[in-house]
Amino acid sequence: MQISQPLADEFNRAASFLPQVDDDTKPCIVIGGAQVYAYVEPGVGIVVSLHVDTGEIPAALLSPQETVPVRITVNGSDVYSAA
């Protein structure tokens, strides 16, 4: 799967932020149909959780196997990659 720069820019510019509004929600960025939660958990520290099971991932972001390719970096270094 190759995503063009203009399409990537379109998805990036359409990203939105959902703040925590009560004890049952966490702050979330919605981008390309995926939900990325990043929050502080007592006794743990920073937690980042990716949800791609939203049913809203555009076909352009799916692999031929209909999975969502993901690359996760920490401080610029890859720590996880799946196609």
Tab-separated table of C-alpha atoms in Angstrom:
chain	number	residue	atom	x	y	z
A	1	MET	CA	0.000	0.000	0.000
A	2	GLN	CA	1.330	3.380	-0.990
A	3	ILE	CA	-0.390	6.478	0.310
A	4	SER	CA	0.355	9.608	-1.697
A	5	GLN	CA	1.579	12.749	0.041
A	6	PRO	CA	-1.595	14.684	-0.850
A	7	LEU	CA	-3.798	11.926	0.602
A	8	ALA	CA	-1.640	11.692	3.743
A	9	ASP	CA	-1.909	15.477	4.108
A	10	GLU	CA	-5.693	15.237	3.743
A	11	PHE	CA	-5.963	12.637	6.529
A	12	ASN	CA	-3.537	14.567	8.763
A	13	ARG	CA	-5.386	17.872	8.312
A	14	ALA	CA	-8.719	16.211	9.115
A	15	ALA	CA	-7.467	14.838	12.463
A	16	SER	CA	-9.483	15.845	15.497
A	17	PHE	CA	-8.986	15.802	19.248
A	18	LEU	CA	-11.548	14.488	21.722
A	19	PRO	CA	-10.765	15.560	25.311
A	20	GLN	CA	-11.580	13.549	28.407
A	21	VAL	CA	-15.019	14.735	29.514
A	22	ASP	CA	-15.701	12.358	32.412
A	23	ASP	CA	-14.176	9.431	34.308
A	24	ASP	CA	-15.282	6.958	31.614
A	25	THR	CA	-13.417	8.571	28.695
A	26	LYS	CA	-9.776	9.251	27.839
A	27	PRO	CA	-8.258	11.923	25.564
A	28	CYS	CA	-8.251	10.739	21.960
A	29	ILE	CA	-6.981	11.805	18.549
A	30	VAL	CA	-9.090	10.575	15.631
A	31	ILE	CA	-7.089	10.267	12.412
A	32	GLY	CA	-7.836	8.252	9.302
A	33	GLY	CA	-10.734	6.585	11.100
A	34	ALA	CA	-8.448	5.241	13.834
A	35	GLN	CA	-8.576	6.363	17.453
A	36	VAL	CA	-5.323	7.025	19.312
A	37	TYR	CA	-5.708	7.403	23.054
A	38	ALA	CA	-2.870	8.921	25.077
A	39	TYR	CA	-3.311	9.426	28.794
A	40	VAL	CA	-1.642	9.181	32.193
A	41	GLU	CA	-2.563	6.135	34.269
A	42	PRO	CA	-1.873	6.176	38.014
A	43	GLY	CA	0.877	3.756	38.981
A	44	VAL	CA	1.807	3.183	35.327
A	45	GLY	CA	2.692	6.466	33.607
A	46	ILE	CA	1.882	7.401	30.032
A	47	VAL	CA	-0.326	4.947	28.141
A	48	VAL	CA	-0.840	5.042	24.359
A	49	SER	CA	-3.582	2.843	22.905
A	50	LEU	CA	-4.450	2.496	19.214
A	51	HIS	CA	-7.943	1.395	18.163
A	52	VAL	CA	-8.388	0.439	14.508
A	53	ASP	CA	-11.617	-1.520	15.011
A	54	THR	CA	-13.798	1.565	14.584
A	55	GLY	CA	-15.312	0.485	11.270
A	56	GLU	CA	-14.318	3.881	9.874
A	57	ILE	CA	-10.878	3.157	8.373
A	58	PRO	CA	-10.900	4.300	4.706
A	59	ALA	CA	-9.990	1.686	2.083
A	60	ALA	CA	-6.935	3.768	1.133
A	61	LEU	CA	-5.414	2.973	4.546
A	62	LEU	CA	-6.012	-0.780	4.406
A	63	SER	CA	-3.448	-3.320	3.247
A	64	PRO	CA	-4.385	-5.941	0.617
A	65	GLN	CA	-5.147	-8.252	3.579
A	66	GLU	CA	-7.537	-5.564	4.903
A	67	THR	CA	-5.390	-4.870	7.947
A	68	VAL	CA	-4.217	-1.420	9.002
A	69	PRO	CA	-0.455	-0.949	8.587
A	70	VAL	CA	0.991	0.639	11.738
A	71	ARG	CA	4.392	2.075	12.643
A	72	ILE	CA	5.038	3.213	16.211
A	73	THR	CA	8.043	5.325	17.163
A	74	VAL	CA	9.412	6.531	20.484
A	75	ASN	CA	11.704	9.557	20.334
A	76	GLY	CA	12.098	9.008	16.585
A	77	SER	CA	13.094	5.324	16.809
A	78	ASP	CA	10.834	2.567	15.504
A	79	VAL	CA	9.619	0.290	18.275
A	80	TYR	CA	6.858	-1.507	16.345
A	81	SER	CA	5.877	-1.989	12.723
A	82	ALA	CA	3.172	-4.166	11.163
A	83	ALA	CA	1.947	-4.212	7.580
